[in-house]
Coordinates of C-alpha atoms in Angstrom, one line a residue:
Chain A
M1395 CA 177.2 220.1 124.1
M1396 CA 179.4 222.4 126.2
L1397 CA 181.5 224.2 124.3
D1398 CA 185.3 224.5 125.7
P1399 CA 185.9 227.9 124.8
V1400 CA 190.0 227.7 124.6
R1401 CA 190.7 224.5 123.2
G1402 CA 192.6 225.2 119.9
R1403 CA 192.3 228.5 119.8
P1404 CA 195.7 229.8 121.1
W1405 CA 197.0 227.5 118.3
A1406 CA 194.7 229.2 115.6
F1407 CA 196.0 232.3 116.8
L1408 CA 199.6 231.8 116.3
R1409 CA 199.2 230.0 113.1
K1410 CA 197.2 232.8 111.7
D1411 CA 199.7 235.5 112.6
L1412 CA 202.4 233.5 111.5
Q1413 CA 200.5 233.4 108.3
V1414 CA 200.7 237.0 108.1
A1415 CA 203.6 237.9 109.3
T1416 CA 205.3 235.7 107.0
S1417 CA 203.3 237.1 104.1
Y1418 CA 205.5 240.2 104.6
R1419 CA 208.7 238.7 103.4
L1420 CA 211.1 241.7 103.4
A1421 CA 210.1 242.9 106.8
F1422 CA 210.4 239.7 107.7
V1423 CA 214.2 239.5 106.5
L1424 CA 214.7 242.7 107.4
Q1425 CA 213.7 242.0 110.7
L1426 CA 216.4 239.4 111.0
F1427 CA 219.4 241.4 109.8
G1428 CA 218.2 244.5 112.4
I1429 CA 219.4 242.2 115.2
A1430 CA 222.4 241.8 113.4
L1431 CA 223.0 245.2 112.6
T1432 CA 221.9 245.8 116.5
L1433 CA 224.6 243.4 117.8
A1434 CA 227.0 245.2 115.9
L1435 CA 226.4 248.6 116.6
F1436 CA 226.7 248.1 120.3
Y1437 CA 229.7 245.4 119.8
F1438 CA 231.7 248.7 118.2
L1439 CA 230.2 251.0 120.7
A1440 CA 231.6 248.7 123.7
R1441 CA 234.7 249.0 122.1
L1442 CA 235.0 252.3 122.7
I1443 CA 234.5 252.5 126.5
D1444 CA 237.3 251.3 128.6
T1445 CA 236.2 248.9 131.0
T1446 CA 238.8 250.2 133.9
M1447 CA 237.5 253.5 133.8
N1448 CA 234.1 252.1 134.5
P1449 CA 233.6 251.3 137.9
Y1450 CA 229.7 251.4 137.4
L1451 CA 230.2 247.9 135.4
D1452 CA 232.1 245.9 138.2
R1453 CA 229.2 244.6 139.5
Y1454 CA 228.3 242.7 136.1
G1455 CA 231.9 241.6 135.3
G1456 CA 233.4 244.6 133.7
D1457 CA 231.8 244.2 130.0
Y1458 CA 230.3 246.7 128.8
F1459 CA 229.0 245.0 125.5
S1460 CA 227.8 241.8 127.8
F1461 CA 226.3 244.5 130.1
V1462 CA 223.9 246.3 127.1
L1463 CA 223.1 243.4 125.3
I1464 CA 221.3 242.0 128.1
G1465 CA 219.7 244.8 128.8
V1466 CA 218.7 245.5 125.1
A1467 CA 217.7 241.7 125.0
V1468 CA 215.3 241.8 128.0
S1469 CA 213.9 245.5 127.1
N1470 CA 212.4 243.6 124.2
Y1471 CA 210.0 241.8 126.0
L1472 CA 209.1 244.9 127.9
S1473 CA 208.4 246.6 124.2
T1474 CA 206.2 243.5 123.2
G1475 CA 204.6 243.2 126.8
L1476 CA 203.2 247.0 126.9
N1477 CA 202.7 246.7 123.0
A1478 CA 201.6 243.7 121.8
F1479 CA 197.9 243.2 123.4
A1480 CA 197.1 247.2 122.8
S1481 CA 198.5 247.0 119.3
R1482 CA 196.7 243.9 118.2
I1483 CA 193.2 245.0 119.7
R1484 CA 193.9 248.5 117.5
D1485 CA 194.9 246.6 114.7
E1486 CA 191.8 244.1 114.7
Q1487 CA 189.4 247.4 115.4
V1488 CA 191.1 248.8 112.1
L1489 CA 190.4 245.8 110.3
G1490 CA 187.5 245.3 111.5
T1491 CA 188.2 241.7 112.9
L1492 CA 187.4 242.7 116.5
E1493 CA 183.7 242.1 116.8
A1494 CA 183.9 239.0 114.2
I1495 CA 186.2 237.4 116.8
L1496 CA 184.1 238.2 119.8
S1497 CA 181.2 237.2 118.1
T1498 CA 182.5 233.3 118.3
P1499 CA 182.5 231.9 121.4
T1500 CA 186.1 232.9 122.0
R1501 CA 186.9 234.7 125.6
F1502 CA 188.0 237.6 125.4
S1503 CA 190.7 236.5 128.0
T1504 CA 191.8 233.6 125.9
Y1505 CA 191.7 236.0 122.7
L1506 CA 193.9 238.9 124.3
L1507 CA 196.2 236.3 125.5
S1508 CA 196.5 234.2 122.7
S1509 CA 196.7 237.4 120.4
A1510 CA 200.4 238.2 121.9
I1511 CA 201.8 234.3 121.7
W1512 CA 203.7 235.4 118.1
N1513 CA 205.0 238.7 119.6
F1514 CA 206.3 236.7 122.7
L1515 CA 208.0 233.9 120.6
W1516 CA 209.2 236.5 118.2
A1517 CA 210.9 238.4 121.5
S1518 CA 212.1 234.8 122.7
F1519 CA 213.6 234.0 119.3
T1520 CA 215.1 237.5 119.5
I1521 CA 216.9 236.9 123.0
V1522 CA 218.2 233.5 121.6
I1523 CA 219.5 235.1 118.7
Y1524 CA 221.3 238.1 120.5
L1525 CA 222.7 235.7 122.8
V1526 CA 224.4 232.7 120.5
F1527 CA 225.4 235.6 118.4
G1528 CA 226.8 237.7 121.3
V1529 CA 228.8 234.3 122.3
L1530 CA 229.5 232.9 118.7
F1531 CA 230.9 236.4 117.1
F1532 CA 231.2 239.6 119.3
D1533 CA 232.6 237.6 122.4
L1534 CA 229.7 238.1 124.9
K1535 CA 231.3 237.1 128.3
M1536 CA 229.1 234.8 130.8
V1537 CA 230.8 233.5 133.5
N1538 CA 228.7 230.0 134.7
P1539 CA 225.3 231.6 133.9
N1540 CA 222.7 230.7 136.5
L1541 CA 220.3 229.6 133.7
P1542 CA 217.5 228.4 136.4
V1543 CA 217.4 231.9 138.2
A1544 CA 217.7 233.8 134.8
L1545 CA 214.7 232.0 133.6
L1546 CA 212.8 232.4 136.8
F1547 CA 214.0 236.4 136.2
L1548 CA 212.7 236.0 132.6
S1549 CA 209.4 234.2 133.3
L1550 CA 208.1 237.0 136.3
T1551 CA 209.3 240.1 133.6
V1552 CA 207.1 238.3 131.2
I1553 CA 204.1 237.8 133.4
A1554 CA 204.8 241.6 134.8
F1555 CA 205.0 243.3 131.5
S1556 CA 202.3 241.3 129.9
S1557 CA 199.9 242.6 132.7
L1558 CA 201.0 246.0 132.0
G1559 CA 200.1 245.3 128.6
I1560 CA 196.9 244.2 128.9
L1561 CA 196.5 247.4 131.3
A1562 CA 197.5 249.2 128.3
A1563 CA 195.1 247.3 126.0
S1564 CA 192.2 248.0 128.2
F1565 CA 192.9 251.8 127.8
I1566 CA 193.2 251.6 124.1
L1567 CA 189.7 249.3 124.1
V1568 CA 187.9 252.2 125.9
M1569 CA 189.6 255.3 124.7
K1570 CA 191.1 254.0 121.0
R1571 CA 194.0 255.9 120.8
G1572 CA 196.4 257.4 123.6
N1573 CA 198.1 254.6 125.8
P1574 CA 199.2 257.0 129.1
V1575 CA 200.6 252.9 130.8
N1576 CA 202.9 252.4 127.1
W1577 CA 204.0 256.6 127.4
V1578 CA 205.6 256.2 131.1
F1579 CA 206.4 252.7 131.1
T1580 CA 208.1 252.9 127.5
S1581 CA 209.8 256.6 128.1
L1582 CA 210.9 256.2 131.8
S1583 CA 212.1 252.7 131.4
R1584 CA 214.5 253.0 128.7
L1585 CA 215.9 256.1 130.7
L1586 CA 215.7 254.9 134.4
G1587 CA 215.4 250.8 134.2
G1588 CA 219.1 250.1 133.2
V1589 CA 218.8 249.1 130.0
Y1590 CA 221.8 251.0 128.6
F1591 CA 224.0 252.4 131.4
P1592 CA 223.7 250.6 135.5
V1593 CA 221.1 252.8 137.1
S1594 CA 224.3 253.3 139.6
V1595 CA 225.2 255.8 137.4
L1596 CA 221.9 258.3 138.1
P1597 CA 222.0 261.0 140.6
V1598 CA 220.3 259.4 144.0
W1599 CA 217.2 261.1 143.2
L1600 CA 216.5 259.5 140.2
Q1601 CA 218.0 256.1 141.3
K1602 CA 215.1 256.3 143.6
A1603 CA 212.5 256.5 140.7
A1604 CA 214.3 254.2 138.7
F1605 CA 213.6 251.7 141.8
L1606 CA 209.8 251.9 141.2
L1607 CA 210.2 250.5 137.8
P1608 CA 210.3 246.7 137.4
L1609 CA 212.4 246.5 134.4
T1610 CA 215.2 247.7 137.0
Y1611 CA 214.9 244.2 139.0
S1612 CA 214.4 242.5 136.2
L1613 CA 217.5 243.5 134.2
E1614 CA 219.7 243.2 137.5
G1615 CA 218.5 239.7 138.2
M1616 CA 218.9 239.1 134.4
R1617 CA 222.7 240.2 134.4
M1618 CA 223.5 238.9 137.9
A1619 CA 222.6 235.3 137.0
L1620 CA 223.8 235.4 133.5
L1621 CA 227.2 237.3 133.4
T1622 CA 227.9 236.2 137.0
G1623 CA 226.5 233.1 137.8
V1624 CA 225.2 234.5 141.4
A1625 CA 222.4 232.3 143.2
L1626 CA 219.0 233.2 143.9
A1627 CA 219.9 233.7 147.9
D1628 CA 221.8 237.2 146.5
L1629 CA 218.8 238.4 144.6
K1630 CA 216.6 237.9 147.5
K1631 CA 215.7 241.8 147.1
E1632 CA 215.1 242.2 143.1
L1633 CA 213.3 239.1 143.2
L1634 CA 210.9 240.1 146.0
A1635 CA 210.1 243.4 144.3
L1636 CA 209.8 241.8 140.5
V1637 CA 207.2 239.3 142.5
V1638 CA 205.4 242.0 144.2
F1639 CA 205.1 244.6 141.3
T1640 CA 204.4 241.3 138.8
A1641 CA 201.3 240.7 141.2
A1642 CA 199.8 243.8 141.5
A1643 CA 200.1 244.4 137.1
L1644 CA 198.4 241.4 137.3
F1645 CA 195.5 242.4 139.5
F1646 CA 195.2 245.7 137.8
G1647 CA 195.7 244.0 134.5
I1648 CA 192.7 241.4 134.6
L1649 CA 190.5 244.4 136.6
S1650 CA 191.0 246.9 133.8
A1651 CA 190.6 244.3 131.0
R1652 CA 187.0 243.6 132.6
F1653 CA 185.7 246.8 133.0
A1654 CA 186.9 248.0 129.8
I1655 CA 185.2 245.1 127.9
R1656 CA 182.3 245.7 129.8
R1657 CA 182.7 249.3 128.7
A1658 CA 183.0 248.7 124.9
R1659 CA 179.8 246.6 125.1
R1660 CA 177.9 249.2 127.0
D1661 CA 179.1 252.2 124.8
G1662 CA 178.7 249.7 121.4
T1663 CA 182.1 250.5 120.6
L1664 CA 183.8 247.3 120.5
G1665 CA 184.7 247.3 116.9
Q1666 CA 185.3 251.2 116.4
Y1667 CA 188.8 253.0 116.8
Chain B
M600 CA 161.2 229.1 124.8
H601 CA 161.9 231.0 121.6
A602 CA 164.9 231.1 119.3
A603 CA 165.4 234.4 120.2
E604 CA 163.8 236.8 122.3
F605 CA 163.9 240.8 122.6
I606 CA 161.6 241.8 125.9
H607 CA 161.4 245.9 126.2
V608 CA 165.0 246.1 125.2
S609 CA 166.1 249.9 125.1
K610 CA 169.7 251.2 123.9
T611 CA 171.0 254.4 124.1
Y612 CA 174.8 255.2 122.9
P613 CA 176.5 257.9 124.7
I614 CA 178.2 260.6 122.1
R615 CA 181.2 261.8 122.9
G616 CA 182.7 264.3 120.8
G617 CA 186.4 265.6 120.6
L618 CA 188.3 268.4 122.6
D619 CA 186.4 271.3 120.8
R620 CA 182.6 270.1 122.5
L621 CA 184.7 269.3 125.6
F622 CA 185.7 273.0 125.8
R623 CA 182.2 274.2 124.7
N624 CA 180.1 272.3 126.8
P625 CA 182.1 270.7 129.4
F626 CA 179.3 268.9 131.1
R627 CA 177.0 268.1 128.3
R628 CA 176.0 264.6 128.0
E629 CA 174.7 264.3 124.5
S630 CA 172.8 260.3 123.6
L631 CA 171.4 258.4 120.8
V632 CA 168.6 256.2 121.4
A633 CA 169.2 253.3 119.0
L634 CA 165.8 251.2 120.3
S635 CA 163.1 251.9 122.2
D636 CA 161.3 249.5 124.4
V637 CA 161.6 247.0 121.7
S638 CA 159.9 243.5 122.0
F639 CA 159.4 240.5 120.0
S640 CA 160.0 236.6 120.0
V641 CA 161.2 234.6 117.4
D642 CA 160.7 230.6 117.1
S643 CA 162.9 228.2 116.2
G644 CA 162.6 227.6 112.4
E645 CA 161.4 231.2 111.8
V646 CA 163.2 233.6 109.2
V647 CA 162.1 236.9 110.6
A648 CA 163.6 240.5 108.9
L649 CA 164.1 243.4 110.5
L650 CA 163.2 246.6 108.1
G651 CA 163.8 249.9 108.1
P652 CA 165.8 252.7 107.0
N653 CA 169.7 253.3 108.2
G654 CA 169.9 254.3 112.0
S655 CA 166.1 252.5 112.5
G656 CA 168.2 250.1 115.4
K657 CA 168.4 246.8 113.2
S658 CA 172.3 246.3 113.2
T659 CA 171.8 247.7 117.3
A660 CA 168.9 244.8 117.7
L661 CA 171.5 242.0 116.0
K662 CA 174.3 243.0 117.7
I663 CA 172.4 242.7 121.0
L664 CA 171.5 239.4 120.1
A665 CA 175.1 238.5 119.0
S666 CA 176.2 239.4 122.9
L667 CA 178.3 242.4 121.3
I668 CA 176.6 245.1 122.5
L669 CA 174.5 245.4 126.0
P670 CA 171.3 246.7 125.8
T671 CA 170.5 249.4 128.1
A672 CA 167.1 248.7 129.4
G673 CA 165.5 245.1 129.2
I674 CA 166.5 241.7 128.2
A675 CA 168.0 239.7 124.7
R676 CA 167.9 236.0 125.0
I677 CA 169.2 233.5 122.8
E678 CA 167.2 229.8 123.2
G679 CA 166.6 231.6 126.8
R680 CA 170.1 232.7 127.5
D681 CA 170.6 236.5 128.6
T682 CA 172.7 237.5 126.1
S683 CA 174.0 239.9 128.5
K684 CA 175.2 237.5 131.4
E685 CA 175.3 234.4 129.1
S686 CA 177.9 235.8 126.3
L687 CA 179.6 232.9 125.8
A688 CA 176.9 230.5 126.0
T689 CA 175.0 232.7 123.5
R690 CA 178.0 233.3 121.1
G691 CA 177.9 229.4 120.8
R692 CA 174.5 229.2 119.7
I693 CA 175.0 231.7 117.1
G694 CA 175.9 232.4 113.9
Y695 CA 176.9 236.3 112.9
C696 CA 177.0 237.9 109.3
M697 CA 178.2 241.4 109.9
A698 CA 177.3 244.2 107.6
E699 CA 180.8 245.2 107.7
E700 CA 182.7 245.1 104.2
R701 CA 186.0 244.1 106.0
S702 CA 186.5 241.9 109.0
F703 CA 189.1 239.7 107.6
Y704 CA 192.3 239.5 107.7
F705 CA 193.5 241.0 103.9
R706 CA 196.9 239.0 103.4
L707 CA 195.1 235.9 104.1
S708 CA 193.3 234.0 101.6
G709 CA 189.9 233.4 102.1
R710 CA 190.0 229.5 102.9
Q711 CA 192.8 230.7 105.3
N712 CA 190.5 233.3 107.0
L713 CA 187.4 230.7 106.9
R714 CA 189.8 228.1 108.8
F715 CA 191.1 230.9 111.3
F716 CA 187.5 231.4 112.7
G717 CA 186.2 228.0 112.1
K718 CA 188.6 227.2 114.6
L719 CA 187.3 229.9 117.2
R720 CA 184.1 228.3 116.9
G721 CA 185.6 225.1 118.0
L722 CA 185.0 223.2 114.6
S723 CA 187.2 219.9 114.0
D724 CA 189.9 220.4 111.2
A725 CA 187.9 218.2 108.9
R726 CA 184.7 220.0 109.8
I727 CA 186.1 223.1 108.7
E728 CA 187.4 221.8 105.8
R729 CA 184.2 220.1 104.6
D730 CA 181.9 223.3 105.3
I731 CA 184.6 225.6 103.3
D732 CA 184.2 223.4 100.5
D733 CA 180.3 223.4 100.6
L734 CA 179.8 227.0 101.4
A735 CA 182.5 227.8 98.6
A736 CA 180.3 225.8 96.3
L737 CA 177.1 226.9 97.5
L738 CA 178.4 230.9 97.1
A739 CA 180.2 230.4 94.0
L740 CA 183.2 231.6 95.6
D741 CA 185.8 230.4 93.2
E742 CA 188.5 232.7 94.7
V743 CA 188.5 231.1 97.8
D744 CA 192.0 230.3 97.9
E745 CA 193.2 233.9 96.5
R746 CA 193.8 236.6 99.4
F747 CA 191.0 238.4 100.6
M748 CA 192.7 242.0 99.6
T749 CA 192.0 240.8 95.9
Y750 CA 188.2 240.6 96.3
S751 CA 185.7 242.3 95.1
T752 CA 182.8 244.3 97.2
G753 CA 180.9 241.0 96.3
T754 CA 183.0 238.2 96.9
R755 CA 184.1 239.7 100.6
Q756 CA 180.2 239.6 101.7
K757 CA 180.6 236.2 100.1
L758 CA 183.0 235.1 102.1
S759 CA 180.9 237.1 105.4
V760 CA 177.7 235.0 104.6
A761 CA 180.2 231.8 104.6
R762 CA 182.1 232.8 107.6
S763 CA 178.4 232.9 109.2
L764 CA 177.0 229.4 108.0
M765 CA 180.3 227.3 109.3
G766 CA 179.2 224.8 111.9
D767 CA 175.9 224.0 113.1
Q768 CA 174.8 226.8 115.1
P769 CA 170.8 226.9 115.5
V770 CA 170.4 231.0 115.3
L771 CA 171.7 233.0 112.4
L772 CA 172.0 236.4 112.6
L773 CA 172.2 238.2 109.2
D774 CA 173.2 241.8 108.8
E775 CA 172.9 242.6 105.2
P776 CA 173.5 239.0 104.0
T777 CA 172.5 240.1 100.2
R778 CA 174.6 243.2 100.0
G779 CA 176.7 243.3 97.0
L780 CA 175.6 239.7 95.5
D781 CA 174.7 239.2 92.3
P782 CA 170.8 238.4 91.6
Y783 CA 172.4 234.5 90.8
T784 CA 173.9 234.1 94.0
S785 CA 171.6 236.2 96.2
S786 CA 168.9 233.8 94.7
L787 CA 170.6 230.8 95.6
F788 CA 171.6 232.0 99.0
L789 CA 168.1 233.1 99.7
E790 CA 167.1 229.3 98.5
R791 CA 169.9 227.7 100.9
L792 CA 168.3 230.0 103.7
R793 CA 165.0 228.9 103.6
L794 CA 166.4 225.4 103.4
I795 CA 168.2 226.2 106.7
A796 CA 165.2 227.4 108.3
S797 CA 163.0 224.2 107.0
T798 CA 165.6 222.4 109.3
G799 CA 164.8 224.0 112.8
K800 CA 167.0 226.9 112.6
T801 CA 166.1 230.4 113.0
V802 CA 167.2 232.9 110.9
I803 CA 166.8 236.7 111.9
L804 CA 168.0 238.9 109.1
A805 CA 168.4 242.5 108.5
S806 CA 168.1 244.0 105.0
H807 CA 167.1 246.8 102.6
D808 CA 166.6 244.1 100.0
L809 CA 162.9 244.3 100.2
G810 CA 162.5 241.8 97.3
A811 CA 164.5 239.2 98.9
V812 CA 162.7 239.5 102.2
D813 CA 159.0 239.2 100.5
R814 CA 160.7 235.9 99.3
I815 CA 162.0 234.2 102.3
A816 CA 160.6 235.9 105.9
D817 CA 157.6 234.5 107.2
R818 CA 157.4 237.8 109.4
L819 CA 158.6 241.1 109.0
I820 CA 159.3 243.5 111.4
F821 CA 159.5 247.8 110.6
L822 CA 161.6 249.7 112.9
H823 CA 161.7 253.8 112.6
K824 CA 164.4 255.5 115.2
G825 CA 164.5 252.7 116.8
E826 CA 160.9 252.3 117.8
M827 CA 159.0 249.3 116.1
L828 CA 156.0 250.4 114.1
A829 CA 154.8 247.1 112.8
E830 CA 155.1 243.5 112.9
G831 CA 153.6 240.1 111.0
S832 CA 153.8 238.9 107.6
S833 CA 153.9 241.2 104.4
E834 CA 150.6 240.5 103.9
E835 CA 149.2 241.2 107.6
V836 CA 151.7 244.5 107.4
L837 CA 150.4 245.5 103.9
N838 CA 146.7 244.9 105.0
R839 CA 146.9 246.6 108.5
F840 CA 148.7 249.9 107.2
D841 CA 146.3 250.2 103.9
V842 CA 149.0 250.2 101.3
P843 CA 147.2 251.2 98.2
S844 CA 147.8 249.6 94.6
E845 CA 148.6 251.8 91.8
I846 CA 148.1 252.1 87.8
E847 CA 150.5 253.6 85.3
L848 CA 148.1 254.3 82.4
E849 CA 149.9 255.6 79.2
V850 CA 147.5 257.4 76.5
A851 CA 147.8 257.7 72.9
G852 CA 146.6 261.4 71.4
A853 CA 144.5 261.8 74.7
K854 CA 142.8 265.8 74.8
E855 CA 142.9 268.0 77.5
G856 CA 141.0 267.0 80.6
W857 CA 141.2 263.2 80.1
T858 CA 142.0 262.1 83.2
A859 CA 138.9 263.7 85.0
P860 CA 136.2 261.3 84.7
L861 CA 138.7 259.4 86.2
K862 CA 138.4 261.3 89.7
E863 CA 134.6 260.5 89.8
V864 CA 135.6 256.5 89.7
P865 CA 134.6 255.6 93.6
G866 CA 138.2 254.1 95.1
I867 CA 140.1 256.1 93.4
D868 CA 142.3 258.1 95.7
L869 CA 144.4 260.3 93.6
V870 CA 144.9 260.8 89.5
E871 CA 148.6 262.4 89.1
E872 CA 149.3 263.4 85.3
K873 CA 152.7 263.1 84.2
S874 CA 152.8 264.7 81.1
A875 CA 151.1 267.4 79.0
P876 CA 148.6 266.8 76.5
G877 CA 150.4 267.0 73.0
E878 CA 153.6 264.9 73.4
G879 CA 151.8 262.1 71.9
A880 CA 151.4 260.0 74.6
S881 CA 149.8 261.3 77.8
R882 CA 150.7 259.3 81.1
C883 CA 148.9 259.5 84.4
R884 CA 149.5 258.2 87.7
I885 CA 146.3 256.2 89.2
V886 CA 146.1 255.8 93.3
L887 CA 143.9 253.2 94.4
G888 CA 142.6 254.0 98.2
G889 CA 140.2 251.0 100.3
G890 CA 136.7 250.0 100.0
G891 CA 135.7 251.1 96.4
I892 CA 136.7 249.9 92.7
E893 CA 139.0 246.8 92.9
P894 CA 142.1 247.1 90.8
D895 CA 141.5 244.4 88.3
E896 CA 138.3 245.7 87.5
L897 CA 139.5 249.2 87.1
L898 CA 142.2 247.8 84.5
R899 CA 139.1 246.5 82.3
L900 CA 137.0 249.6 82.7
L901 CA 140.2 251.8 81.4
R902 CA 141.0 249.3 78.6
G903 CA 137.2 249.8 77.4
R904 CA 137.0 253.9 77.8
F905 CA 140.6 254.4 76.0
R906 CA 140.8 252.6 73.0
T907 CA 144.4 253.5 72.6
V908 CA 145.9 252.6 75.4
S909 CA 149.4 252.4 74.9
R910 CA 150.4 251.0 78.2
L911 CA 148.5 249.9 81.2
S912 CA 150.1 248.4 84.4
L913 CA 149.2 247.2 88.4
R914 CA 151.5 247.5 90.6
K915 CA 149.6 246.5 94.0
G916 CA 150.4 247.8 97.6
S917 CA 154.1 246.6 98.1
L918 CA 156.4 246.4 100.7
E919 CA 158.6 249.2 98.8
E920 CA 155.5 251.6 99.3
L921 CA 155.1 250.7 103.0
Y922 CA 158.8 251.1 103.4
K923 CA 158.6 254.5 101.8
R924 CA 155.8 255.6 104.7
F925 CA 157.9 254.2 107.1
S926 CA 160.5 256.2 105.9
R927 CA 159.2 259.4 105.6
G928 CA 157.5 259.3 109.1
E929 CA 154.2 259.0 107.9
E930 CA 153.1 255.8 109.5
T931 CA 153.9 256.0 113.2

């Protein structure tokens, strides 16, 4: 009988991760409070900023709270994509479960992708909460949001960041600690990617660096689609850049994961940390 | 086709140091030989034990069979499949019990852990529940619904053994399966292993529990520093290496030089006095070599010669003795 190496496994990972997450009851509740506190923080910060004095925000509807909320929500995906895979491998190595998992008929790719489902579901839940609370209680302004375009950008964003995350996980599998991919993309994206302020605020030479980051295009596409409702035709440049980046990240992510698992099996360090 | 096979397998681990080693010797490449040209095969229904001191390569051999490690040279096969090239298919045919005490999710119960790993094995929900209940009963795993973090060392080991027995894998690779188990559970488990093997399944286990190994293994493979020193049934191995029998003798009121006549008996290799005369009882250890007096005949002789024997015990050539000799590097 040929075993199906995927069937039932993603669900098994999701159920296990949900059981583990909810077993830390206080942390679970605090995370929910954290979302509310972040919303409040940026709401009051936004009240300090006089939109008439900020021509940089005109392009996004002029409201700083709406601008920054989309930035924070989408950058959650960046963090999740970059951290989930690598931290999961590291956790499994420390727990000693990685070898136990990989001694079952489960593909490494199935393990890796399944292990991050919970993190992405949680990130998506967080975004929904941000948006719903933002609209209901904090005066989030979305003018005719173009949801299909926003979803297209969101999907590409998830794939791109996941691919970078897999690249980061490959480093962890081989090097155990020290993750240059994570370090570069997290630090630079937060500064240059336009999470808290528009990229146009930056000096021209830094703007050029910002256009090398996928987050810049993700945020631009998401904000324009959700806050001003622009059509896909007006976001061709951003879409193309994101597609190219996603394809490249996916290619290198898969390649690096294959190399890393082979190297760990060769060196006998699969379960070491 | 053999159930498991090692064909000239060698394994060398690269040793990577910290920054200090890198600065001191930037171009030096160090390595550790874990296995060196090891070949053996195991047939269906056999129970084979890998024996050897720490660092002899037992766990590495099992991990190569489990396809968790790639051999540096040679081929390892499970049911004809190359474990390096057909990793997924190999893993579908094995149950692997790790030597690690951890390897479970601490916040989950034993049952939740087994459900998770059962799913990764591709088992149905009904089969998983049935296996959990059966194995919990077999291994006296009463705490199966408690969280793993509350388990004692022995209970953790039981869960690890239970995980490896879930499903219907034809080849079981067990690394120190009885470590931490109480004697009763260990005995039950070993009986079950023999029963499992009698249904045609193959068991390869690494163990330091020589008593257990002697009871259930059809064949032993002794490893030392990555090399295979001996292979065969315990009787064959003990005969081949001429492991001597020993007699412990305790005599009351012995005079000085009481052991001297014993040294003249043909077949006695060593007579070692273990206490000085005047202590009340005198003791000595007698080691028998081959080709002379038989152990039982010597016992009769000793009872006849010493009227005040207070203790007389015979320890026939044992795996323990051979194990010690291998560990000391006396046999290569």
